[in-house]
Amino acid sequence: MSSSNRFTLSAVLLVLGCSLMLAGTRGGELLLIMQKAVLVCLECIGLG
Amino acid sequence: MSGMHWVGLMKLRDLKLSHRRLISQFAFFLLQNPLLLNFSKGKIHTGSSKMICTPGLNCYSCPAAVLSCPLGSLQLFLAGAQHRLSLFVTGFLLTTGVAFGRLICGYLCPFGLLQDLLYRLKTPKFPTTLRHLKYLKYVVLILFVILLPLVATHELTGLGNPWFCKYICPSGTVFAALPLLAATEGLRRFLGLQFVLKLSLALGILLLATPIYRFFCRVLCPLGAIYALLNPLAIYRLRCARESCTSCGACARACRLGLHPQVKANTPECLHCGDCLSACPQKALVYGLRD
């Protein structure tokens, strides 16, 4: 892949990534992540 | 900026790259885990900063952590009632991966720092390319992070499990389980076979990290697998200036991963340890935004 094509693909993926983050934020995903992360994850520590 | 800051920055630039990388790793470790006193208290942070993911492998049940683990968050949605992909976490991994690739593994990941410290121990070293084993991390990503949380669900609740966190993640065992179990007597009553297996795996991984450079990152880490796929596309990247390179091979000889940066930099397996940059007599390997 040529350098300019690669750079274009990277830029497109970067915009796609930012759009997905924005959509997820609007969909209230951050709150769900926080609700999970503020409790001790028993699976993570091998007890769940 | 004051004169003293300039002097500080100049001194930082004069340091060897390996030392600068180590300082960066410690700085990012503290940025992601600033609540060190929580280790002795056996409690975890419950603030709103945990809405945000960290790019490295950093368990959100680590008492000092103020951010969330992207892999744990990804499995949370896949194993949840709706069994779907998190748009936020997918976008976050795509954005950070495309921006920096595996530079995150080299400079930012707390578990990478632990392995780097273990590799510094004066023990026999086994430089190996892990030619076939390196593909195992993609299997772990597909199987333990995506498929099993999605498919292996409880027949009554319909909920799945975060399989990678539950059965593999050594970061969770080292940075979360051990400090929490040490400080909280109540948790110790629930210790069982699952913990013993997970602890054994973590100990095995840490033992292997001493003779083999970044064994876990190269063989098992699913986050490393995601960044490996995006590393060749990374915007901030390593490149070899053809006009300066004399093809002496010093970079390939210095690479602990058995890579050939003068032929192709920014390959999926490159962890950006910087050994090749330090070894190049022509300073032909440089970081930048374009090839």
Short mmCIF file of C-alpha atoms in Angstrom, two decimals:
data_model
loop_
_atom_site.label_atom_id
_atom_site.label_comp_id
_atom_site.label_asym_id
_atom_site.label_seq_id
_atom_site.Cartn_x
_atom_site.Cartn_y
_atom_site.Cartn_z
CA MET A 1 0.00 0.00 0.00
CA SER A 2 1.39 3.41 -0.91
CA SER A 3 2.06 5.96 1.79
CA SER A 4 -0.73 8.31 0.76
CA ASN A 5 -3.29 5.49 0.51
CA ARG A 6 -2.30 4.26 3.94
CA PHE A 7 -2.60 7.75 5.36
CA THR A 8 -6.06 8.16 3.81
CA LEU A 9 -7.20 4.81 5.22
CA SER A 10 -5.85 5.76 8.65
CA ALA A 11 -7.67 9.09 8.53
CA VAL A 12 -10.94 7.39 7.54
CA LEU A 13 -10.58 4.87 10.38
CA LEU A 14 -9.79 7.68 12.80
CA VAL A 15 -12.97 9.53 11.81
CA LEU A 16 -14.94 6.27 12.04
CA GLY A 17 -13.51 5.61 15.51
CA CYS A 18 -14.41 9.08 16.74
CA SER A 19 -17.93 8.74 15.28
CA LEU A 20 -18.42 5.40 17.03
CA MET A 21 -17.24 6.91 20.32
CA LEU A 22 -19.68 9.77 19.91
CA ALA A 23 -22.54 7.39 19.07
CA GLY A 24 -21.71 5.23 22.08
CA THR A 25 -21.57 8.25 24.36
CA ARG A 26 -24.96 9.43 23.07
CA GLY A 27 -26.33 5.93 23.62
CA GLY A 28 -25.49 6.10 27.31
CA GLU A 29 -22.72 3.49 27.20
CA LEU A 30 -20.41 5.48 29.47
CA LEU A 31 -22.85 5.15 32.34
CA LEU A 32 -23.02 1.36 31.90
CA ILE A 33 -19.22 1.14 31.86
CA MET A 34 -19.02 3.21 35.03
CA GLN A 35 -21.70 1.14 36.79
CA LYS A 36 -19.62 -1.98 36.16
CA ALA A 37 -16.26 -0.39 36.95
CA VAL A 38 -17.16 1.08 40.34
CA LEU A 39 -17.94 -2.35 41.80
CA VAL A 40 -15.30 -4.98 42.51
CA CYS A 41 -15.39 -7.29 39.49
CA LEU A 42 -15.44 -10.77 41.03
CA GLU A 43 -14.63 -12.41 37.69
CA CYS A 44 -11.55 -10.20 37.27
CA ILE A 45 -10.17 -11.25 40.65
CA GLY A 46 -10.95 -14.93 40.07
CA LEU A 47 -13.80 -15.28 42.53
CA GLY A 48 -16.82 -15.00 40.24
CA MET B 1 7.55 28.19 30.36
CA SER B 2 10.04 29.01 33.11
CA GLY B 3 13.77 28.45 32.74
CA MET B 4 13.71 25.62 35.23
CA HIS B 5 11.13 23.73 33.14
CA TRP B 6 13.30 24.15 30.04
CA VAL B 7 16.31 22.77 31.89
CA GLY B 8 14.16 19.82 33.04
CA LEU B 9 13.00 19.13 29.49
CA MET B 10 16.51 19.41 28.08
CA LYS B 11 17.78 16.94 30.68
CA LEU B 12 14.95 14.56 29.76
CA ARG B 13 15.97 14.75 26.09
CA ASP B 14 19.55 13.93 27.00
CA LEU B 15 18.54 10.67 28.66
CA LYS B 16 18.91 7.36 26.83
CA LEU B 17 15.74 6.34 24.96
CA SER B 18 15.29 3.27 27.15
CA HIS B 19 15.34 5.47 30.27
CA ARG B 20 12.94 7.97 28.74
CA ARG B 21 10.60 5.10 27.87
CA LEU B 22 10.79 3.78 31.42
CA ILE B 23 9.98 7.23 32.81
CA SER B 24 7.04 7.47 30.42
CA GLN B 25 5.79 4.02 31.48
CA PHE B 26 5.95 4.97 35.18
CA ALA B 27 4.28 8.33 34.47
CA PHE B 28 1.41 6.66 32.59
CA PHE B 29 1.12 4.01 35.29
CA LEU B 30 0.63 6.75 37.89
CA LEU B 31 -1.73 8.65 35.61
CA GLN B 32 -3.94 5.57 35.30
CA ASN B 33 -3.41 4.43 38.90
CA PRO B 34 -2.88 7.50 41.07
CA LEU B 35 -4.75 6.23 44.16
CA LEU B 36 -1.88 4.15 45.51
CA LEU B 37 -3.11 4.42 49.11
CA ASN B 38 -6.17 2.37 48.12
CA PHE B 39 -3.91 -0.68 47.90
CA SER B 40 -3.65 -0.78 51.68
CA LYS B 41 -7.32 0.06 52.20
CA GLY B 42 -8.58 -2.71 49.92
CA LYS B 43 -11.20 -0.55 48.25
CA ILE B 44 -11.62 0.61 44.67
CA HIS B 45 -12.30 4.05 43.21
CA THR B 46 -15.98 4.76 42.59
CA GLY B 47 -15.77 8.15 40.85
CA SER B 48 -17.18 9.16 37.47
CA SER B 49 -13.73 9.05 35.83
CA LYS B 50 -14.35 5.32 35.42
CA MET B 51 -16.66 6.16 32.51
CA ILE B 52 -13.50 6.59 30.45
CA CYS B 53 -11.37 3.69 29.23
CA THR B 54 -7.61 3.54 29.39
CA PRO B 55 -5.78 2.37 26.25
CA GLY B 56 -3.61 -0.13 28.19
CA LEU B 57 -4.41 -3.36 30.02
CA ASN B 58 -5.37 -1.94 33.40
CA CYS B 59 -8.03 -3.77 35.42
CA TYR B 60 -10.81 -1.53 36.71
CA SER B 61 -10.84 -3.47 39.94
CA CYS B 62 -7.26 -2.42 40.66
CA PRO B 63 -7.64 -0.37 43.87
CA ALA B 64 -5.52 2.48 42.48
CA ALA B 65 -7.24 2.67 39.06
CA VAL B 66 -9.30 5.71 38.11
CA LEU B 67 -10.11 4.56 34.55
CA SER B 68 -11.78 1.50 33.01
CA CYS B 69 -10.25 -1.44 31.20
CA PRO B 70 -11.27 -1.45 27.50
CA LEU B 71 -11.32 -5.26 27.29
CA GLY B 72 -13.46 -5.60 30.42
CA SER B 73 -15.83 -2.95 29.07
CA LEU B 74 -16.00 -4.65 25.66
CA GLN B 75 -16.93 -7.99 27.27
CA LEU B 76 -19.45 -6.25 29.52
CA PHE B 77 -21.56 -5.37 26.48
CA LEU B 78 -20.98 -8.65 24.63
CA ALA B 79 -21.96 -10.71 27.67
CA GLY B 80 -24.78 -8.36 28.69
CA ALA B 81 -28.49 -8.80 28.15
CA GLN B 82 -28.42 -7.30 24.65
CA HIS B 83 -25.25 -9.15 23.54
CA ARG B 84 -23.96 -6.32 21.41
CA LEU B 85 -20.72 -4.59 20.59
CA SER B 86 -20.05 -1.39 22.52
CA LEU B 87 -19.85 1.48 20.07
CA PHE B 88 -17.86 3.60 22.50
CA VAL B 89 -15.23 0.97 23.32
CA THR B 90 -14.91 -0.14 19.68
CA GLY B 91 -14.49 3.48 18.61
CA PHE B 92 -12.02 4.11 21.42
CA LEU B 93 -9.84 1.13 20.48
CA LEU B 94 -10.02 2.05 16.80
CA THR B 95 -9.09 5.68 17.47
CA THR B 96 -6.19 4.99 19.84
CA GLY B 97 -4.99 2.05 17.72
CA VAL B 98 -4.99 4.05 14.47
CA ALA B 99 -3.37 7.04 16.15
CA PHE B 100 -0.56 5.22 17.98
CA GLY B 101 -0.65 1.47 17.20
CA ARG B 102 1.51 -0.60 19.54
CA LEU B 103 3.27 2.48 20.84
CA ILE B 104 0.64 2.04 23.56
CA CYS B 105 2.15 -1.37 24.43
CA GLY B 106 5.63 0.11 24.59
CA TYR B 107 5.02 3.35 26.43
CA LEU B 108 1.70 3.22 28.24
CA CYS B 109 0.56 -0.24 29.30
CA PRO B 110 0.98 -0.95 33.05
CA PHE B 111 1.27 -4.70 32.51
CA GLY B 112 3.90 -4.03 29.85
CA LEU B 113 5.85 -2.03 32.44
CA LEU B 114 5.71 -4.94 34.89
CA GLN B 115 7.07 -7.29 32.22
CA ASP B 116 9.81 -4.83 31.27
CA LEU B 117 10.90 -4.65 34.91
CA LEU B 118 10.95 -8.44 35.16
CA TYR B 119 13.03 -8.68 31.98
CA ARG B 120 15.61 -6.38 33.59
CA LEU B 121 16.37 -9.08 36.19
CA LYS B 122 19.78 -10.65 35.71
CA THR B 123 18.66 -14.06 34.42
CA PRO B 124 19.46 -15.98 31.21
CA LYS B 125 17.57 -14.53 28.24
CA PHE B 126 16.08 -16.43 25.32
CA PRO B 127 15.74 -14.20 22.29
CA THR B 128 13.02 -15.82 20.22
CA THR B 129 10.75 -14.69 17.44
CA LEU B 130 7.86 -16.87 18.75
CA ARG B 131 7.15 -17.50 15.10
CA HIS B 132 3.94 -19.51 15.47
CA LEU B 133 2.94 -18.69 19.06
CA LYS B 134 2.45 -15.02 18.17
CA TYR B 135 -0.82 -15.92 16.43
CA LEU B 136 -2.29 -17.23 19.68
CA LYS B 137 -3.22 -13.71 20.78
CA TYR B 138 -5.66 -13.43 17.86
CA VAL B 139 -7.28 -16.72 18.94
CA VAL B 140 -7.58 -15.36 22.50
CA LEU B 141 -9.15 -12.16 21.15
CA ILE B 142 -11.70 -13.93 18.97
CA LEU B 143 -12.49 -16.76 21.38
CA PHE B 144 -12.21 -15.36 24.91
CA VAL B 145 -13.04 -11.69 24.36
CA ILE B 146 -15.68 -11.91 21.62
CA LEU B 147 -17.19 -15.35 20.94
CA LEU B 148 -17.45 -16.99 24.38
CA PRO B 149 -18.95 -13.93 26.17
CA LEU B 150 -21.42 -13.70 23.29
CA VAL B 151 -22.37 -17.36 22.91
CA ALA B 152 -21.79 -19.16 26.21
CA THR B 153 -24.72 -17.74 28.13
CA HIS B 154 -26.57 -18.80 31.25
CA GLU B 155 -29.74 -20.68 30.25
CA LEU B 156 -31.96 -18.81 32.74
CA THR B 157 -30.58 -15.27 32.76
CA GLY B 158 -29.27 -15.23 29.20
CA LEU B 159 -26.16 -13.44 30.46
CA GLY B 160 -22.64 -14.38 29.45
CA ASN B 161 -19.32 -14.12 31.25
CA PRO B 162 -16.25 -11.97 30.63
CA TRP B 163 -14.19 -15.05 29.74
CA PHE B 164 -10.87 -13.30 29.28
CA CYS B 165 -11.13 -11.47 32.62
CA LYS B 166 -12.44 -14.56 34.37
CA TYR B 167 -9.96 -17.16 33.18
CA ILE B 168 -6.90 -15.47 31.72
CA CYS B 169 -6.19 -11.80 32.49
CA PRO B 170 -2.97 -11.68 34.55
CA SER B 171 -3.32 -7.92 35.01
CA GLY B 172 -6.52 -8.50 36.98
CA THR B 173 -4.82 -11.13 39.11
CA VAL B 174 -1.69 -9.08 39.85
CA PHE B 175 -3.06 -5.54 40.12
CA ALA B 176 -6.57 -6.27 41.44
CA ALA B 177 -6.99 -9.72 42.98
CA LEU B 178 -3.79 -9.90 45.05
CA PRO B 179 -4.05 -6.42 46.64
CA LEU B 180 -7.80 -6.77 47.27
CA LEU B 181 -7.45 -10.24 48.77
CA ALA B 182 -4.52 -9.12 50.92
CA ALA B 183 -6.45 -6.20 52.35
CA THR B 184 -9.97 -7.67 52.58
CA GLU B 185 -10.51 -10.68 54.80
CA GLY B 186 -14.10 -11.13 53.64
CA LEU B 187 -13.02 -11.84 50.06
CA ARG B 188 -10.56 -14.54 51.09
CA ARG B 189 -13.45 -16.78 52.23
CA PHE B 190 -14.49 -17.18 48.58
CA LEU B 191 -11.13 -18.41 47.31
CA GLY B 192 -11.42 -21.53 45.21
CA LEU B 193 -10.12 -23.52 42.27
CA GLN B 194 -10.82 -20.73 39.77
CA PHE B 195 -8.56 -18.35 41.66
CA VAL B 196 -5.83 -20.98 42.02
CA LEU B 197 -5.89 -21.62 38.26
CA LYS B 198 -5.85 -17.92 37.43
CA LEU B 199 -3.04 -17.24 39.87
CA SER B 200 -1.01 -20.14 38.45
CA LEU B 201 -1.47 -18.76 34.94
CA ALA B 202 -0.41 -15.27 36.06
CA LEU B 203 2.66 -16.66 37.82
CA GLY B 204 3.55 -18.69 34.73
CA ILE B 205 3.24 -15.59 32.54
CA LEU B 206 5.40 -13.53 34.89
CA LEU B 207 8.00 -16.31 35.07
CA LEU B 208 8.16 -16.46 31.28
CA ALA B 209 8.46 -12.65 31.07
CA THR B 210 11.85 -12.86 32.79
CA PRO B 211 13.72 -14.81 30.07
CA ILE B 212 11.48 -13.95 27.09
CA TYR B 213 10.91 -10.27 26.31
CA ARG B 214 7.22 -9.32 26.73
CA PHE B 215 5.99 -12.91 26.49
CA PHE B 216 2.36 -12.05 27.36
CA CYS B 217 2.13 -9.06 24.98
CA ARG B 218 3.47 -11.11 22.10
CA VAL B 219 1.62 -14.37 22.67
CA LEU B 220 -1.56 -13.89 24.68
CA CYS B 221 -2.66 -10.26 24.96
CA PRO B 222 -5.90 -9.62 23.02
CA LEU B 223 -5.46 -5.87 23.41
CA GLY B 224 -2.03 -6.29 21.85
CA ALA B 225 -3.73 -8.24 19.04
CA ILE B 226 -6.07 -5.32 18.32
CA TYR B 227 -3.20 -2.84 18.32
CA ALA B 228 -1.07 -5.25 16.26
CA LEU B 229 -3.71 -5.24 13.52
CA LEU B 230 -3.73 -1.44 13.54
CA ASN B 231 0.03 -0.93 14.01
CA PRO B 232 0.84 -0.90 10.26
CA LEU B 233 -1.78 1.84 9.84
CA ALA B 234 -0.71 3.93 12.84
CA ILE B 235 -0.52 7.63 12.11
CA TYR B 236 2.29 8.29 14.59
CA ARG B 237 4.77 5.69 13.39
CA LEU B 238 8.30 4.46 13.17
CA ARG B 239 9.92 4.88 9.78
CA CYS B 240 13.26 4.14 8.21
CA ALA B 241 14.75 7.06 6.28
CA ARG B 242 16.02 5.27 3.15
CA GLU B 243 18.41 8.10 2.28
CA SER B 244 20.27 7.65 5.59
CA CYS B 245 20.04 3.85 5.99
CA THR B 246 23.19 1.92 4.99
CA SER B 247 21.52 -1.49 5.55
CA CYS B 248 24.18 -2.38 8.12
CA GLY B 249 21.66 -4.54 10.01
CA ALA B 250 22.46 -3.07 13.44
CA CYS B 251 18.73 -2.48 14.10
CA ALA B 252 17.82 -6.09 13.31
CA ARG B 253 20.60 -7.38 15.55
CA ALA B 254 19.41 -5.15 18.41
CA CYS B 255 15.72 -6.13 18.07
CA ARG B 256 14.69 -8.51 20.86
CA LEU B 257 11.64 -9.54 18.83
CA GLY B 258 13.64 -10.67 15.82
CA LEU B 259 12.22 -7.99 13.52
CA HIS B 260 13.93 -6.17 10.66
CA PRO B 261 13.00 -2.50 10.97
CA GLN B 262 15.26 -1.47 8.08
CA VAL B 263 13.19 -3.67 5.75
CA LYS B 264 9.79 -2.89 7.24
CA ALA B 265 9.12 -0.71 10.27
CA ASN B 266 5.79 -0.66 12.12
CA THR B 267 5.03 -4.35 11.60
CA PRO B 268 2.22 -5.85 13.73
CA GLU B 269 4.71 -7.39 16.15
CA CYS B 270 6.76 -4.21 16.79
CA LEU B 271 6.28 -3.14 20.42
CA HIS B 272 8.17 0.14 19.95
CA CYS B 273 10.75 -0.66 22.60
CA GLY B 274 13.16 1.65 20.77
CA ASP B 275 16.15 -0.72 20.79
CA CYS B 276 16.52 -0.33 17.02
CA LEU B 277 16.56 3.47 17.26
CA SER B 278 19.32 3.39 19.83
CA ALA B 279 21.33 0.86 17.81
CA CYS B 280 21.20 2.69 14.46
CA PRO B 281 24.55 4.44 13.87
CA GLN B 282 23.05 6.60 11.10
CA LYS B 283 19.96 7.62 13.13
CA ALA B 284 17.92 6.49 10.13
CA LEU B 285 15.01 5.23 12.24
CA VAL B 286 12.76 8.05 13.35
CA TYR B 287 9.23 8.61 14.62
CA GLY B 288 6.89 10.84 12.68
CA LEU B 289 3.46 11.27 11.15
CA ARG B 290 4.24 10.12 7.61
CA ASP B 291 6.33 7.43 5.90
#
